[in-house]
Short mmCIF file of C-alpha atoms in Angstrom, two decimals:
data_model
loop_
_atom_site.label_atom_id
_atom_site.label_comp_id
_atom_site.label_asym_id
_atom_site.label_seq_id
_atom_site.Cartn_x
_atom_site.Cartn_y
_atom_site.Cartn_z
CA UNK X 1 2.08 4.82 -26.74
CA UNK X 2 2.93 2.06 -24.83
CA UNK X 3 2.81 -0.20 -21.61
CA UNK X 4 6.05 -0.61 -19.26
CA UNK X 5 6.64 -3.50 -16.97
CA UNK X 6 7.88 -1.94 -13.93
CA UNK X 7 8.97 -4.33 -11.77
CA UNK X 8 10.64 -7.80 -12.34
CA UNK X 9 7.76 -10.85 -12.44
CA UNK X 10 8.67 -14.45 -12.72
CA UNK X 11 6.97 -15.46 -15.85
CA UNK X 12 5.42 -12.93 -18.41
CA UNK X 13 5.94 -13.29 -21.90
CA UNK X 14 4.02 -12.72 -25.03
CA UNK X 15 1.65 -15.07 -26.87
CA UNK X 16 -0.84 -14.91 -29.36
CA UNK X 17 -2.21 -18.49 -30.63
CA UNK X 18 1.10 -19.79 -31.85
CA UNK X 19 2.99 -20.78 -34.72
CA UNK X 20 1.97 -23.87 -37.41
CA UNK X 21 3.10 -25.79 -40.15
CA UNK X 22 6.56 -25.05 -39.02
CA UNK X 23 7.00 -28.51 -36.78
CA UNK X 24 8.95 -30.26 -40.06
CA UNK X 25 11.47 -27.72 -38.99
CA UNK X 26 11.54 -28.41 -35.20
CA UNK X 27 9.99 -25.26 -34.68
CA UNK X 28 7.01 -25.58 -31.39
CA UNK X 29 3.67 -24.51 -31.74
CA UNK X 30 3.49 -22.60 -28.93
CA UNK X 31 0.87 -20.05 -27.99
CA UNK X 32 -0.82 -19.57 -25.40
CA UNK X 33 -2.07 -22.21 -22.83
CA UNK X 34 -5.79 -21.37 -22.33
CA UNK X 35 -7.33 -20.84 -25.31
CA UNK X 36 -10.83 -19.62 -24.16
CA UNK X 37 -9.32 -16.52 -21.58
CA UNK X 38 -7.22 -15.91 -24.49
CA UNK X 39 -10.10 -15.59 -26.70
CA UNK X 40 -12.45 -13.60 -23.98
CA UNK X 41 -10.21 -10.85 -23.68
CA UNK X 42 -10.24 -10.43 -27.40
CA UNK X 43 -13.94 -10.53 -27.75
CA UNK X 44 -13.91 -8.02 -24.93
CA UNK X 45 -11.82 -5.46 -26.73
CA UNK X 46 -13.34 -6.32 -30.17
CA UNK X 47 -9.93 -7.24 -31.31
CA UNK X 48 -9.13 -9.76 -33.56
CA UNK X 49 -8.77 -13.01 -32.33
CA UNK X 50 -4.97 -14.12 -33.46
CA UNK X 51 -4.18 -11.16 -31.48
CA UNK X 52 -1.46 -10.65 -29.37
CA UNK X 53 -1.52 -10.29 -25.89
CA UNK X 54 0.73 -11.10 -22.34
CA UNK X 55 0.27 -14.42 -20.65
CA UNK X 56 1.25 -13.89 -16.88
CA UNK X 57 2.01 -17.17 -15.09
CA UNK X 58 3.14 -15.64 -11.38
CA UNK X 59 1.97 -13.63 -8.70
CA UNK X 60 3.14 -9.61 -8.32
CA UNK X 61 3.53 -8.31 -11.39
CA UNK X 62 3.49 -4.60 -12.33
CA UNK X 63 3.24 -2.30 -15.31
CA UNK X 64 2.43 1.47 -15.57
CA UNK X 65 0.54 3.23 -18.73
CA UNK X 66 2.10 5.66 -20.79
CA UNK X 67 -1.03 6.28 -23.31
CA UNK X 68 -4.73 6.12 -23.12
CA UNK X 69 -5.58 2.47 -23.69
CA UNK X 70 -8.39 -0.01 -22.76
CA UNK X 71 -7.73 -3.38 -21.86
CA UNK X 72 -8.70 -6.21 -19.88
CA UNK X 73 -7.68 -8.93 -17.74
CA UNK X 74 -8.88 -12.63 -17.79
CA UNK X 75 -7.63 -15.98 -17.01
CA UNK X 76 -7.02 -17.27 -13.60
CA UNK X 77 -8.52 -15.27 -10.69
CA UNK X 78 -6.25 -13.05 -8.67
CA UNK X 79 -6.24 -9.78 -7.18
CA UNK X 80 -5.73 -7.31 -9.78
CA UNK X 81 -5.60 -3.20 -9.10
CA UNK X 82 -6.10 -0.10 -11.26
CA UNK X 83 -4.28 2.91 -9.07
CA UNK X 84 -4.37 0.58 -6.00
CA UNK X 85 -8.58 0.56 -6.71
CA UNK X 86 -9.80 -3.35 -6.73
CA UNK X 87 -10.96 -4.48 -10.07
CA UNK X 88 -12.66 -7.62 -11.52
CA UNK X 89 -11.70 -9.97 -14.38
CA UNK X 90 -13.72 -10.66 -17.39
CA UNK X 91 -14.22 -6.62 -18.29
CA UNK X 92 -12.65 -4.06 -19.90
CA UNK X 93 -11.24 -0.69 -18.43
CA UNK X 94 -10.23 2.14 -20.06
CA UNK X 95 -6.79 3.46 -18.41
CA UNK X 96 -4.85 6.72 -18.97
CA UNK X 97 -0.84 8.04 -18.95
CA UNK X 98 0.60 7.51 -15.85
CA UNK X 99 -1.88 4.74 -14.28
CA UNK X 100 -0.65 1.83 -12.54
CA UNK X 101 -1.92 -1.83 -13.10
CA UNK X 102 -1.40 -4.52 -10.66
CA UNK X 103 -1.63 -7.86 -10.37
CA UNK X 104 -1.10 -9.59 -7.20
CA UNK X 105 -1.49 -12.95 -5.71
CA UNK X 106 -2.98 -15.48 -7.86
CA UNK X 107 -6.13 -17.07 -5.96
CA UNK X 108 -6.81 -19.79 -8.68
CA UNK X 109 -5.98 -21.37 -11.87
CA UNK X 110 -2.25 -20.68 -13.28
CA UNK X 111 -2.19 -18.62 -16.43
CA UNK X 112 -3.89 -14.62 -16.99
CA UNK X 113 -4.03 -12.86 -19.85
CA UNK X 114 -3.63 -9.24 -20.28
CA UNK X 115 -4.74 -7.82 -23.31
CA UNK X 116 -4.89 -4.08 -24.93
CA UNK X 117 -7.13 -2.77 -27.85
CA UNK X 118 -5.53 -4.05 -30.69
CA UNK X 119 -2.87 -5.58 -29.17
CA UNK X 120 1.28 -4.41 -29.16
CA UNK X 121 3.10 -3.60 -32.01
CA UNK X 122 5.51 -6.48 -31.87
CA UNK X 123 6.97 -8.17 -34.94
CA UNK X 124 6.40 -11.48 -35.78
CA UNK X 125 8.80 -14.38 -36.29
CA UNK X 126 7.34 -17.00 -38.40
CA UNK X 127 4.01 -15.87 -38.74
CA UNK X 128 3.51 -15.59 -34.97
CA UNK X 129 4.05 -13.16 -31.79
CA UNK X 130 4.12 -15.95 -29.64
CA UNK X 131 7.57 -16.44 -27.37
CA UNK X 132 9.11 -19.85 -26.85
CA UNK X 133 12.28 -19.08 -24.18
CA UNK X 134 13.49 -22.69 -25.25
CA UNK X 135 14.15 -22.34 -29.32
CA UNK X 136 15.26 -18.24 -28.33
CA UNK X 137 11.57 -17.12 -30.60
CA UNK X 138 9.30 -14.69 -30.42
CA UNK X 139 7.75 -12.01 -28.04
CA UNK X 140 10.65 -9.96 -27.16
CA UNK X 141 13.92 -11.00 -27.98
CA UNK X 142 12.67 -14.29 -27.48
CA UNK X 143 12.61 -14.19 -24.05
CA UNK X 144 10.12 -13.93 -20.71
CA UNK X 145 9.70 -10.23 -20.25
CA UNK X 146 11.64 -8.62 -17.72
CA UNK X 147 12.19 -5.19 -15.72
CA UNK X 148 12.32 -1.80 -18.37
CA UNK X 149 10.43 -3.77 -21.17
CA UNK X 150 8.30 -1.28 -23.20
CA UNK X 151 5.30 -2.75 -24.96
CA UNK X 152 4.36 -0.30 -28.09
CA UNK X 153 0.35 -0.27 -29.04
CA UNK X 154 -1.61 1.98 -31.16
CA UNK X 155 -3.16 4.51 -30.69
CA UNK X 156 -6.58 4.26 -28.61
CA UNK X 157 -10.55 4.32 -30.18
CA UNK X 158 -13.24 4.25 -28.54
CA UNK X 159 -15.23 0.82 -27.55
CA UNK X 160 -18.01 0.02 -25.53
CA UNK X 161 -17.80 -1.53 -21.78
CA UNK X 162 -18.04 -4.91 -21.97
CA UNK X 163 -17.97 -7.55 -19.45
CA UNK X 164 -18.42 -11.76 -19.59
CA UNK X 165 -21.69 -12.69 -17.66
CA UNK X 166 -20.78 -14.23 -14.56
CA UNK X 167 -21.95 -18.31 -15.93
CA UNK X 168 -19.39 -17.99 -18.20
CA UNK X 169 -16.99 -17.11 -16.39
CA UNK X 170 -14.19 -20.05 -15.45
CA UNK X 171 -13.67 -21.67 -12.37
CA UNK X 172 -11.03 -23.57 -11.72
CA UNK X 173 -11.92 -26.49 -9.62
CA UNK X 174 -9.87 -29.66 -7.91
CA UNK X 175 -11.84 -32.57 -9.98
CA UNK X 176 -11.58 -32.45 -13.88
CA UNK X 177 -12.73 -35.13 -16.27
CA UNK X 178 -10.52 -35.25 -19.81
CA UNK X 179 -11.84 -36.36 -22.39
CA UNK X 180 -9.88 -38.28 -24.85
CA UNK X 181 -9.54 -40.18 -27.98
CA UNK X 182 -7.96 -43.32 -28.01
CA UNK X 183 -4.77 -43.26 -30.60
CA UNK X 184 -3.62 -45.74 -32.97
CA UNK X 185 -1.20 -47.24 -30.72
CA UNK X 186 -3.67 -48.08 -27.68
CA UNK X 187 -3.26 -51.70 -28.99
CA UNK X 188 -0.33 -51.66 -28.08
CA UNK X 189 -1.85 -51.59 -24.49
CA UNK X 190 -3.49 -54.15 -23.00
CA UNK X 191 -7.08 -54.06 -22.88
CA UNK X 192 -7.02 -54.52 -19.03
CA UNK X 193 -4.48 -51.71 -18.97
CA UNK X 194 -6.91 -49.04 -20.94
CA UNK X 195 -9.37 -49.62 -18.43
CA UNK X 196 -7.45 -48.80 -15.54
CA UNK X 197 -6.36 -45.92 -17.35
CA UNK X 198 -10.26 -44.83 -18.18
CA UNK X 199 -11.03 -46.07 -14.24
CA UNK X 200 -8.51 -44.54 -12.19
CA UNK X 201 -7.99 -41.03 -10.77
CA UNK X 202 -4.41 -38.91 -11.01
CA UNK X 203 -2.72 -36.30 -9.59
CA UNK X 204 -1.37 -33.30 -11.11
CA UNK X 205 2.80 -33.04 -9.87
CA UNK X 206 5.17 -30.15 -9.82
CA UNK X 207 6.02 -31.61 -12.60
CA UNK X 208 4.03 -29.17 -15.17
CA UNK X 209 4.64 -26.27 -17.34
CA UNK X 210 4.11 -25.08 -20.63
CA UNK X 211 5.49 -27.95 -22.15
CA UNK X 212 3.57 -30.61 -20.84
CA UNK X 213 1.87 -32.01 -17.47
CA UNK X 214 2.77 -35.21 -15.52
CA UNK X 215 0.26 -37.27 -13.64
CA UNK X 216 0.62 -39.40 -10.77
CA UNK X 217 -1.23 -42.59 -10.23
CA UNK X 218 -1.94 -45.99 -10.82
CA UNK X 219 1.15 -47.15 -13.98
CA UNK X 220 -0.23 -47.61 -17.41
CA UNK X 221 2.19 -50.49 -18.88
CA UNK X 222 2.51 -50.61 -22.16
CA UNK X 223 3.57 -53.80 -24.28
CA UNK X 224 6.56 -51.70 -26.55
CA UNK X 225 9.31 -49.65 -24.49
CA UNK X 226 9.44 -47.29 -26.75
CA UNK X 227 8.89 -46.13 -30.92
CA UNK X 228 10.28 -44.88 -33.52
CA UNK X 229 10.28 -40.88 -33.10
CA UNK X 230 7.33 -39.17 -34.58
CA UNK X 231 5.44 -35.96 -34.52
CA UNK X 232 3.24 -35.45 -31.20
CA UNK X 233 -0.22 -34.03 -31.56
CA UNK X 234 -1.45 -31.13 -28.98
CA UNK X 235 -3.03 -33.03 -26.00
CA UNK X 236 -0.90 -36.37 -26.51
CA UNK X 237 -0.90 -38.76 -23.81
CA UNK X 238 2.67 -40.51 -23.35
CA UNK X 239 3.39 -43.73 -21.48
CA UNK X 240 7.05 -43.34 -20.48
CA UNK X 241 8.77 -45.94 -18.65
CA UNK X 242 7.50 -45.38 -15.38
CA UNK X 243 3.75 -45.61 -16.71
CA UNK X 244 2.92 -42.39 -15.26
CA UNK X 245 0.97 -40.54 -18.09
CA UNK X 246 2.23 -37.10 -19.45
CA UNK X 247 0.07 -34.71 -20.94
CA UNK X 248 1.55 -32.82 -23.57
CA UNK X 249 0.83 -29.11 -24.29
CA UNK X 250 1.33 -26.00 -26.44
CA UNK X 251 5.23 -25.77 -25.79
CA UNK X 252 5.91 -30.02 -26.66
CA UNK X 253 8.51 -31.10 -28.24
CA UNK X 254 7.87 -31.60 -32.30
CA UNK X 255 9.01 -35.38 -31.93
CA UNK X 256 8.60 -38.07 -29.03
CA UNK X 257 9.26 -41.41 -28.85
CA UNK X 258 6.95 -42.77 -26.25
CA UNK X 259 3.50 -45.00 -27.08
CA UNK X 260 0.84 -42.78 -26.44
CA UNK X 261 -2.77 -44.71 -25.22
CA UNK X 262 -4.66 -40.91 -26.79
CA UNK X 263 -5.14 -37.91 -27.03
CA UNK X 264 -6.78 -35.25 -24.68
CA UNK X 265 -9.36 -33.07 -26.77
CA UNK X 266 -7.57 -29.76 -26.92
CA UNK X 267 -10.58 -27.64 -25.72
CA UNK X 268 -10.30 -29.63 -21.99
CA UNK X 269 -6.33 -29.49 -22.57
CA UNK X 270 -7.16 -25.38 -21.72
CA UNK X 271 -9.01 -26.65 -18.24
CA UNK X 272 -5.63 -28.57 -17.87
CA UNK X 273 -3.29 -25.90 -18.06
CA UNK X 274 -5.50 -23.90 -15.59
CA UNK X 275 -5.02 -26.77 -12.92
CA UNK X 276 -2.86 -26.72 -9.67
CA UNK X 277 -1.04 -28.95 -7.92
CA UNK X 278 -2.71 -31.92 -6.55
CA UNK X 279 -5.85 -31.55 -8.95
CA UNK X 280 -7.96 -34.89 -9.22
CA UNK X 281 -7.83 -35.83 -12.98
CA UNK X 282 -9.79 -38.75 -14.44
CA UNK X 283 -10.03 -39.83 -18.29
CA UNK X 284 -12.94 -40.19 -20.20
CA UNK X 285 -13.33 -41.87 -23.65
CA UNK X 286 -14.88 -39.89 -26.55
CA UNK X 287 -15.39 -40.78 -30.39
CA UNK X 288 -13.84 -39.38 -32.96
CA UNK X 289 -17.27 -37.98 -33.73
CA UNK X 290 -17.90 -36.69 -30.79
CA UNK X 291 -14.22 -34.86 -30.47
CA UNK X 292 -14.81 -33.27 -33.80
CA UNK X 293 -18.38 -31.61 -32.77
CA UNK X 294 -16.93 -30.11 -29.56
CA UNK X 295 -14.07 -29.02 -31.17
CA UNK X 296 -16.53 -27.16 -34.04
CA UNK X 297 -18.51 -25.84 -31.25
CA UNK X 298 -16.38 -24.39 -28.94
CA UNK X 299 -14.29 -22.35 -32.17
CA UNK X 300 -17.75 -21.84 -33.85
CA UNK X 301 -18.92 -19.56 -30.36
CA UNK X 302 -15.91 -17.46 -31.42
CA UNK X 303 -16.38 -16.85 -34.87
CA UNK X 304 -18.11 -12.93 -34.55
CA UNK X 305 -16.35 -10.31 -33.14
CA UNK X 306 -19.99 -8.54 -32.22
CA UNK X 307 -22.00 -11.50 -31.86
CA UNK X 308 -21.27 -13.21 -28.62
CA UNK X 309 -24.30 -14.06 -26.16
CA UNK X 310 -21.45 -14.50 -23.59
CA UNK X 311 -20.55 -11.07 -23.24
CA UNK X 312 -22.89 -8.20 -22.29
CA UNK X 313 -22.47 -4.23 -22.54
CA UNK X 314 -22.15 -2.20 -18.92
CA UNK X 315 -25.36 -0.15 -18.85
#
């Protein structure tokens, strides 16, 4: 009972939503980099929603069923082919031995996520399935998947179709707005400073993966070079020397030691990771009030496996 990947992609490996209270050991977070895919495709399936499942960030990737299954693919948009047959995103599919899944060119966003009905049988290394290639952890031999990898699953039970309703599904467009809460070191920026940060719009670079994003724009300047090292929070904005602001995300580094102005609020840090190149970013200030009510509400929408107004049953 399993799933094979059949041909050799650039970057698969699996994630599930990460690894915590380990960072007093060095050990990253992790997980996986858009939170509310991650969680669709587990409402769809009525799995569990720590469960584990493969976050594809490339174009052409193949994988061919060796047991009845259902699954579902969400995420960015892309082409994506049941026995060369077109499917859409957002619903699940029940598949049998021998079929073929595809996944071609990626239209949109960065990141998919391909899940199965209760997910693979993969153990975990501290308390998590997630993979992090840079500390060797996780997934499969702690490593992006590659060519011949077998992914083990139960066996399959019968669930209901189930697709998102198109509103909620994501698009990925060119102009975000972040929200974010000022830390306790944005006095160390002047005040003129904070509002060119809050005024001015950025770029997305090349410069962006798992680990973190760089923006391009207008220098925030900062009146310390640098800090003592200290723990970075999910979403943390650094100033480095250059002034350009990075981002950083669910593969960071457990210490840093550049000011930060804030913090991103993690549920817009999942719009972030979904962004290309060149996407128009601007900042906007929220209170800690207002962060913690968003946060609540967007985990709250999650909290029943059978009770989501979001998704609707295929009649």
């Amino acid at each position: 009972m399993s799933l094979e990947l059949i041909n050799n992609p650039f970057f698969v490996t699996l994630q599930d939503r990460g690894r915590f209270s380990y960072s007093h050991l060095g050990v990253t977070n992790s997980g996986v980099m858009d939170e509310y895919a991650y969680f669709i495709a587990n409402k769809l399936l009525e799995n569990s929603l720590d469960t584990n499942v493969l976050e594809i960030g490339c174009s052409n990737v193949i994988f061919k069923v060796h047991k009845n299954t259902t699954l579902c693919l969400t995420g960015a948009d892309c082409e994506f082919f049941i026995n060369d047959e077109k499917k859409e995103l957002w619903q699940n599919y029940e598949v049998k031995k021998n079929d073929i899944i595809k996944i071609g060119k990626i239209l949109s966003g960065n990141w998919l996520y391909l899940a199965v009905l209760d997910g693979f049988l993969i153990k975990k290394e501290f308390g998590s399935n997630s993979t992090t290639v840079k500390e060797n952890l996780g997934g499969i031999d702690g490593n992006r998947l590659k060519k011949g990898d077998i992914l083990a699953f139960k066996k399959s039970r019968e669930i209901n179709k189930k697709f998102l309703k198109k509103e909620f599904i994501s698009k990925y467009e060119e102009n975000l707005t972040l929200r974010v809460l000022l830390s306790y070191q944005h006095e160390n920026f002047p005040k003129e400073e904070i509002k060119k940060f809050f005024s001015s719009t950025y770029m997305v670079t090349k410069d962006f993966n798992r680990m973190g994003c760089k923006l391009q724009g207008k220098p925030i300047n900062c009146d310390i070079n640098g800090i003592i090292s200290e723990g970075i929070s999910f979403g943390a904005i650094q100033s480095p020397k250059d002034g350009q602001p990075i981002v950083l995300l669910k593969e960071r580094q457990t210490l840093g030691g550049y000011p930060k102005i804030g913090t991103v609020l993690n549920v817009d840090c999942f719009k972030l990771s979904q962004a290309k190149v060149n996407t128009k970013i601007r900042f906007q200030e929220i209170s800690y009030k207002e962060a913690l009510e968003k946060t609540r509400e967007f985990y709250a929408s999650f909290s029943f496996v059978n009770n989501l107004s979001k998704i609707s049953l295929d009649s």
